[in-house]
PDB file of C-alpha atoms and ligand atoms in Angstrom:
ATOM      1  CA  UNK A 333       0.000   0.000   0.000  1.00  0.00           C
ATOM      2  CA  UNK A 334       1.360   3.378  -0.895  1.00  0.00           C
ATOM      3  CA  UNK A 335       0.979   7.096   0.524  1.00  0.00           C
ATOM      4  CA  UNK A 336       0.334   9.772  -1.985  1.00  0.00           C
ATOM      5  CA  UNK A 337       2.361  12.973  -1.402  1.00  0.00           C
ATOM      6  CA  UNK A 338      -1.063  14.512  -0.819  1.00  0.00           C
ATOM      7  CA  UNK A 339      -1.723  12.202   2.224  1.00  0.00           C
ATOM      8  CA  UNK A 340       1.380  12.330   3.581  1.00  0.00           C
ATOM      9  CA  UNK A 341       1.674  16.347   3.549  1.00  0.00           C
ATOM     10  CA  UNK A 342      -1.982  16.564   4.826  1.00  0.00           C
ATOM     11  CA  UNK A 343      -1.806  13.799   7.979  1.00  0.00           C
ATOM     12  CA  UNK A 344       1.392  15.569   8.896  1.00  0.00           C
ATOM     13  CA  UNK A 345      -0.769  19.034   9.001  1.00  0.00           C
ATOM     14  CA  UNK A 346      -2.107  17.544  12.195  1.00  0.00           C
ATOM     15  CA  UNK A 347       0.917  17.341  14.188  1.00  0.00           C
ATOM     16  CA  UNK A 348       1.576  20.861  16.031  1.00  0.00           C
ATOM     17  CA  UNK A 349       5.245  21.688  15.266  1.00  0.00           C
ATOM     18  CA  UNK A 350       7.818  24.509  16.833  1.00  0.00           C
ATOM     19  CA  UNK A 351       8.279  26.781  15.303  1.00  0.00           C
ATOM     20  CA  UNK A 352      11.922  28.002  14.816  1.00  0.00           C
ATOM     21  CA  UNK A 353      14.824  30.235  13.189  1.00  0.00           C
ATOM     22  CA  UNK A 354      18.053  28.577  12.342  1.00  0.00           C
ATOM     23  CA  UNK A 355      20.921  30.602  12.113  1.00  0.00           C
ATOM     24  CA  UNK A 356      24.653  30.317  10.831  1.00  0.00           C
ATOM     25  CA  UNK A 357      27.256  32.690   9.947  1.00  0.00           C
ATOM     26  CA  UNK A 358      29.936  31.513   7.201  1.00  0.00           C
ATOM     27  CA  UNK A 359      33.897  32.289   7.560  1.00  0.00           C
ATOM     28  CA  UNK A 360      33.332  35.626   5.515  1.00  0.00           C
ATOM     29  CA  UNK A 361      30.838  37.053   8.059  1.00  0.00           C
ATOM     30  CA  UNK A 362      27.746  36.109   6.354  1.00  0.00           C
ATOM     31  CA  UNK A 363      24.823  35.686   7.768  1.00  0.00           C
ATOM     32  CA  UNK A 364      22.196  32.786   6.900  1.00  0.00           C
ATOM     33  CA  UNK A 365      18.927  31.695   8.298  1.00  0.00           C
ATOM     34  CA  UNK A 366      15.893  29.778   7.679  1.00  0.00           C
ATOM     35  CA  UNK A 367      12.892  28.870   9.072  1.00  0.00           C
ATOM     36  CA  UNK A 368      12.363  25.765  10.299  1.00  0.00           C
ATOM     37  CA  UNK A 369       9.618  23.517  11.867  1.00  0.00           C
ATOM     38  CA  UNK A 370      11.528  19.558  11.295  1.00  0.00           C
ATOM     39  CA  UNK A 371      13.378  20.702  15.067  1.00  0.00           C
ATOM     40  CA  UNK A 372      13.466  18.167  17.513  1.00  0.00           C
ATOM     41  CA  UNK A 373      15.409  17.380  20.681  1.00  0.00           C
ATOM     42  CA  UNK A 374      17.527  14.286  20.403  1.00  0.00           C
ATOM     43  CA  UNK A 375      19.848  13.154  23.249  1.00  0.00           C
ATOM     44  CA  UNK A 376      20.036  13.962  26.510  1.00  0.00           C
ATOM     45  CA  UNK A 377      23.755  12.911  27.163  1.00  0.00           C
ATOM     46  CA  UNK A 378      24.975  14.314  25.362  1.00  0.00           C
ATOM     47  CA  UNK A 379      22.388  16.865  24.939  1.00  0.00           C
ATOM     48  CA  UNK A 380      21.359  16.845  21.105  1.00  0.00           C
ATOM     49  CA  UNK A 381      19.542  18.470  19.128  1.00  0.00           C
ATOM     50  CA  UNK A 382      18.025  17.914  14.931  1.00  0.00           C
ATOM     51  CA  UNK A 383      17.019  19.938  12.318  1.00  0.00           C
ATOM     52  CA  UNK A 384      15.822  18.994   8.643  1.00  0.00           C
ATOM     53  CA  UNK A 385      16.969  21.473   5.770  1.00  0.00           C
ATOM     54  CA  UNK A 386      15.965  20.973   2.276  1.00  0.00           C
ATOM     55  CA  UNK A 387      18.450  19.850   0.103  1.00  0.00           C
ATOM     56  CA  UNK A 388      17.376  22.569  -2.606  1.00  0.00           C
ATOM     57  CA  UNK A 389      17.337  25.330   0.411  1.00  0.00           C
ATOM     58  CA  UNK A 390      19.321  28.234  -0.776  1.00  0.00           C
ATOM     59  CA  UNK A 391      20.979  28.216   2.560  1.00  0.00           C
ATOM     60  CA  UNK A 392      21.683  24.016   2.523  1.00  0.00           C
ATOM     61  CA  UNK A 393      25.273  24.335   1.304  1.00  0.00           C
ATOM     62  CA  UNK A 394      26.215  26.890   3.995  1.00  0.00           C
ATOM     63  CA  UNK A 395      24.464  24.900   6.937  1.00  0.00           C
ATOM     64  CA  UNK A 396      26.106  21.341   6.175  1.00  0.00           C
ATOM     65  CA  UNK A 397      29.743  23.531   5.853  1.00  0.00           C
ATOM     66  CA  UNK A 398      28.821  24.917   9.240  1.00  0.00           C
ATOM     67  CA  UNK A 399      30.492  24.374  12.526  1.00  0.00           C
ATOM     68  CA  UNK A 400      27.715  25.928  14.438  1.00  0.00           C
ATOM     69  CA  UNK A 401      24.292  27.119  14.408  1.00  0.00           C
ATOM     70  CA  UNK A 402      21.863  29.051  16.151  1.00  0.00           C
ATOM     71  CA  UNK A 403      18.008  27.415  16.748  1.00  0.00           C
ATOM     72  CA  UNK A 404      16.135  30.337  17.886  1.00  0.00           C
ATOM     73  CA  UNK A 405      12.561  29.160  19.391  1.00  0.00           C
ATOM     74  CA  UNK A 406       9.971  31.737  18.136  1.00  0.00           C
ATOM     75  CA  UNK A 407       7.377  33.040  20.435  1.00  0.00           C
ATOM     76  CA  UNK A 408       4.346  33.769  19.897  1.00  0.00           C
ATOM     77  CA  UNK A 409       4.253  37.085  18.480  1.00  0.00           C
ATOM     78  CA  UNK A 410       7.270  36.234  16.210  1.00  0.00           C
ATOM     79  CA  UNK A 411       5.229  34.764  13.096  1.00  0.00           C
ATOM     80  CA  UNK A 412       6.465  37.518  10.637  1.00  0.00           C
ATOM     81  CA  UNK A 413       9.794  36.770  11.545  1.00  0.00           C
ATOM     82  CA  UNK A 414       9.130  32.898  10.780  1.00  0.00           C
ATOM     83  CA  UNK A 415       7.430  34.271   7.422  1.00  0.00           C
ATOM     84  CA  UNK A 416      10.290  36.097   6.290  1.00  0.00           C
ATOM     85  CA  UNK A 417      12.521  33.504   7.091  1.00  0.00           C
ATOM     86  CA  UNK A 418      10.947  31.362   4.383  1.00  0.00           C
ATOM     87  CA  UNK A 419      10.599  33.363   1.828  1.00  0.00           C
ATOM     88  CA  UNK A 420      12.785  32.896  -1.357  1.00  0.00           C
ATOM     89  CA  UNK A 421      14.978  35.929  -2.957  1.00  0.00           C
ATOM     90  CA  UNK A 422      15.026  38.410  -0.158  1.00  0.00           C
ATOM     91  CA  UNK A 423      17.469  39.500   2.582  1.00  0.00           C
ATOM     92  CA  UNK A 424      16.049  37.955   5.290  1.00  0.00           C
ATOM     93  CA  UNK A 425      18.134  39.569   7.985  1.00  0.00           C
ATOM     94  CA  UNK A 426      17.384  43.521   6.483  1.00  0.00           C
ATOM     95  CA  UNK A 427      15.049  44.003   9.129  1.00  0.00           C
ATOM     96  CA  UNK A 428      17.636  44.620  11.637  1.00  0.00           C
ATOM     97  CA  UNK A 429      15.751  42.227  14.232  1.00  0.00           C
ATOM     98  CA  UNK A 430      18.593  39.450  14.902  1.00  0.00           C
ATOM     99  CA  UNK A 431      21.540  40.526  16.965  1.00  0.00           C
ATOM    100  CA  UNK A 432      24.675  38.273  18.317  1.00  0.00           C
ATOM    101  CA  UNK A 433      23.836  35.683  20.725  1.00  0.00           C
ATOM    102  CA  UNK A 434      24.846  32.858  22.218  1.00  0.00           C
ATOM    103  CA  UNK A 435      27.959  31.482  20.141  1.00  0.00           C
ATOM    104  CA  UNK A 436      28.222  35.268  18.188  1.00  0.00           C
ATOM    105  CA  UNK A 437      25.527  33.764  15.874  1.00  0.00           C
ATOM    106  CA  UNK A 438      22.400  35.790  14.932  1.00  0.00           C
ATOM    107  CA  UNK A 439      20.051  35.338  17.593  1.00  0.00           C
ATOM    108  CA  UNK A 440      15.856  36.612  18.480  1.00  0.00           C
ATOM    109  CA  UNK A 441      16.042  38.878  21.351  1.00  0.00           C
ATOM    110  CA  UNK A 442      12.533  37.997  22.107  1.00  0.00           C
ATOM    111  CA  UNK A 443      12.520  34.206  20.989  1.00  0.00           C
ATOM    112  CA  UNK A 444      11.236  31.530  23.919  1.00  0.00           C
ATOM    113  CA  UNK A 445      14.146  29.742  23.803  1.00  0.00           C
ATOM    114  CA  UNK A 446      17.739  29.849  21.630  1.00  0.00           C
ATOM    115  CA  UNK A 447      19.960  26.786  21.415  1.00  0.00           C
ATOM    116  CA  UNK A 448      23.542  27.781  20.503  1.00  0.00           C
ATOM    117  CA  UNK A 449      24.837  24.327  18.769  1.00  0.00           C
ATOM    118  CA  UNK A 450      28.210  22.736  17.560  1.00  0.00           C
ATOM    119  CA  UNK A 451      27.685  20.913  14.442  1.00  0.00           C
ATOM    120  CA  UNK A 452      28.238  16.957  15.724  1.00  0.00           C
ATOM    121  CA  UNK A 453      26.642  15.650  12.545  1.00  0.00           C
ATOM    122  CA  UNK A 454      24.388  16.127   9.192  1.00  0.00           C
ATOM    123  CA  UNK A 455      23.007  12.447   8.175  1.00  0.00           C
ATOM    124  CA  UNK A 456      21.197  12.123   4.921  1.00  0.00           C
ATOM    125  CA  UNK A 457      17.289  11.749   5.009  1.00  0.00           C
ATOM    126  CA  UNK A 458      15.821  11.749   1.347  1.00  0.00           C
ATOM    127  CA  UNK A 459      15.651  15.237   0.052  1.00  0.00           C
ATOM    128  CA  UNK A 460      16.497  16.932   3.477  1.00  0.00           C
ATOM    129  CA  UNK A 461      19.495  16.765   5.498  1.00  0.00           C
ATOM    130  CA  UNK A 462      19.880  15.936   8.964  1.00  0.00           C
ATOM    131  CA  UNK A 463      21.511  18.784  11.143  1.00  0.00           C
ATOM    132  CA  UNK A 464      22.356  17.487  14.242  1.00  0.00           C
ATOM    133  CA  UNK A 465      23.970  20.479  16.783  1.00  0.00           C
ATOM    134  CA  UNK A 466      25.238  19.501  19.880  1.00  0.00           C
ATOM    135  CA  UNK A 467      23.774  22.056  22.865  1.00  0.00           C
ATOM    136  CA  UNK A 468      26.424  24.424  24.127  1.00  0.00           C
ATOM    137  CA  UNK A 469      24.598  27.548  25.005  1.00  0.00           C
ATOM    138  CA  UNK A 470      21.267  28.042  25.950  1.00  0.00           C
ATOM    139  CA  UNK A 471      18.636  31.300  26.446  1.00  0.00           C
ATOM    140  CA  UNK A 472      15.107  30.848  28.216  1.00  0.00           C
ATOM    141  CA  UNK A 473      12.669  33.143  27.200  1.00  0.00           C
ATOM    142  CA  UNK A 474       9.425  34.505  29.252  1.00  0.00           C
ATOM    143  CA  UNK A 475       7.195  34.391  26.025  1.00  0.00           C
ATOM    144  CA  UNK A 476       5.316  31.734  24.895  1.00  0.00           C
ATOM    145  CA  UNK A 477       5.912  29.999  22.088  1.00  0.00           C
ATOM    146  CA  UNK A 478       4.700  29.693  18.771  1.00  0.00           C
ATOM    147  CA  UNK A 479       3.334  26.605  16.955  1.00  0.00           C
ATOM    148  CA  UNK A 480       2.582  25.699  13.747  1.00  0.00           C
ATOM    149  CA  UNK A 481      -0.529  23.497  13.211  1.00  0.00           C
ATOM    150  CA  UNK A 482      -3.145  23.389   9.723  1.00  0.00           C
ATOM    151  CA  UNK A 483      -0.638  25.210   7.735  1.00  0.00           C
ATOM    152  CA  UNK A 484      -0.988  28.289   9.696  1.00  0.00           C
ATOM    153  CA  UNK A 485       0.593  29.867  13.152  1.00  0.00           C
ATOM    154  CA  UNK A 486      -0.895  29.373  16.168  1.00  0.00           C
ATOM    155  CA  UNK A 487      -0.735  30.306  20.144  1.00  0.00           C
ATOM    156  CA  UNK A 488      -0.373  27.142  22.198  1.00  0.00           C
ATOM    157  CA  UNK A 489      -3.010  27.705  25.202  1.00  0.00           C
ATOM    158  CA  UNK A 490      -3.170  25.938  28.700  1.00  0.00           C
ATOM    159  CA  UNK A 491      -6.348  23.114  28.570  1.00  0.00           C
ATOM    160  CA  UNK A 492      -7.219  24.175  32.246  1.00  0.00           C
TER     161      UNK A 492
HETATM  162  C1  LIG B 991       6.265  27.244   9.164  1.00  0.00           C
HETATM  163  C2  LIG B 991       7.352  26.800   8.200  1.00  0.00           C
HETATM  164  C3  LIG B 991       8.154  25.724   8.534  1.00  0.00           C
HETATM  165  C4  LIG B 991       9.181  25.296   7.690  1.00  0.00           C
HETATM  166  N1  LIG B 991       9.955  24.232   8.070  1.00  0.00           N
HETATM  167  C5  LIG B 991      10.964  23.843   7.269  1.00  0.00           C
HETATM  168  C6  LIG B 991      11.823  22.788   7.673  1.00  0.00           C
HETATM  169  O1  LIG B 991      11.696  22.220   8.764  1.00  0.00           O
HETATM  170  N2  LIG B 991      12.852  22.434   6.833  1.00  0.00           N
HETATM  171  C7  LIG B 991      13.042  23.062   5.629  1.00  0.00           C
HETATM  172  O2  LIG B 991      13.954  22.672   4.911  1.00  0.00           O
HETATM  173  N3  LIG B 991      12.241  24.064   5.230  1.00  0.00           N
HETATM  174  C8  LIG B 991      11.221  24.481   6.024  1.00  0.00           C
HETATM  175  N4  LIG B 991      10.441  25.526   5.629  1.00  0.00           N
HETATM  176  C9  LIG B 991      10.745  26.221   4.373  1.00  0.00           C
HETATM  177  C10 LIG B 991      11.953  27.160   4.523  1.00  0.00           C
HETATM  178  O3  LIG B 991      11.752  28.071   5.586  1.00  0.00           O
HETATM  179  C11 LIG B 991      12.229  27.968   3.240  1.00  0.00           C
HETATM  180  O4  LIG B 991      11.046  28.528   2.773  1.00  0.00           O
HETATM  181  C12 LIG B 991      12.832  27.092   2.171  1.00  0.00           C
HETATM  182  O5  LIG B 991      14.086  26.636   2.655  1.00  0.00           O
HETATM  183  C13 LIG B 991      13.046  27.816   0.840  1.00  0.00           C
HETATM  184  O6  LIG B 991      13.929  28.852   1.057  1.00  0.00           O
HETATM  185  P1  LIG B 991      15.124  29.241   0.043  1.00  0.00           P
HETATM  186  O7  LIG B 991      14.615  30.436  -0.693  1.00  0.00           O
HETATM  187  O8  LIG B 991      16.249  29.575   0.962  1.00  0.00           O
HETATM  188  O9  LIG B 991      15.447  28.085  -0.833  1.00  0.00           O
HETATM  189  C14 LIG B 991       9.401  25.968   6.465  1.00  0.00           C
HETATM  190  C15 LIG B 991       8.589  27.064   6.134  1.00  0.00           C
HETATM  191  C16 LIG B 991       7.588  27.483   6.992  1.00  0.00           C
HETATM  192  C17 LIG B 991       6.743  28.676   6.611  1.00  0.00           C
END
């Protein structure tokens, strides 16, 4: 029994995802992010963490040459930030919104969380890689976060 694309794509519109900014900075200074809902913790020891990047992302070649990267946890009020960090042919970082943070990389000051990572591996996995950052440097936020649920952004509230 197969899956069509179309059924695939749509079940996994159920599952409420983070919603999150990944950030690297090259040897020349430049500056590259996307955003990025395929984040998930790992390993606890040592503490781990994954992303999935496209293989035809404009930033892929710059995040598998990486040593380190930068997942920035969006809050809830950040969902412009996570829409201009998908969209093609424009410099995402013009708005002036991302300043150093933990590791020097380009960091939300008002994300939930950041997770400043050394690059311990990228595996293959079909037409995305697998960017797996070790956790050296971590921010906690006050703001909630934002999710991603039914193709659109959402605030996660409290059942009780
Ligand atoms: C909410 C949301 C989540 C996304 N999650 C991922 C993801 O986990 N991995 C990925 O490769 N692209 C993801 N994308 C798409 C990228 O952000 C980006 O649009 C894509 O890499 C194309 O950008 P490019 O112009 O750099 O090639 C997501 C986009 C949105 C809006």
């Amino acid at each position: 029994m197969s899956v069509t694309a179309e059924d695939f794509t749509r079940t996994l519109t159920r599952v409420p995802a983070p919603v999150t900014v990944v950030t690297t900075v090259d040897h020349g200074g430049r500056r590259f992010g996307f955003t990025g809902s395929a984040f998930s913790s790992l390993s606890l020891d040592p503490p781990l963490v994954l992303v999935c990047l496209a293989k035809t992302a404009s930033t892929h070649a710059a995040f598998v040459a990486a040593d380190r990267f930068l997942v920035n946890i969006l809050a809830h009020d950040q969902h412009e930030v996570a829409t201009r960090f998908a969209t093609s042919g424009v410099d995402r970082f013009a708005a002036g919104d991302m300043t150093p943070a933990e590791l020097g990389l380009p960091g939300l000051p008002g994300a939930a969380a950041r997770l400043g990572c050394a690059v311990h591996a990228v595996h293959e996995g079909g037409d995305h890689s697998i960017l797996i950052g070790r956790v050296l440097s971590v921010h906690i936020g006050q703001e909630t976060p934002l999710a991603y649920l039914d193709r659109g952004f959402v605030r996660p509230v409290p059942t009780n």
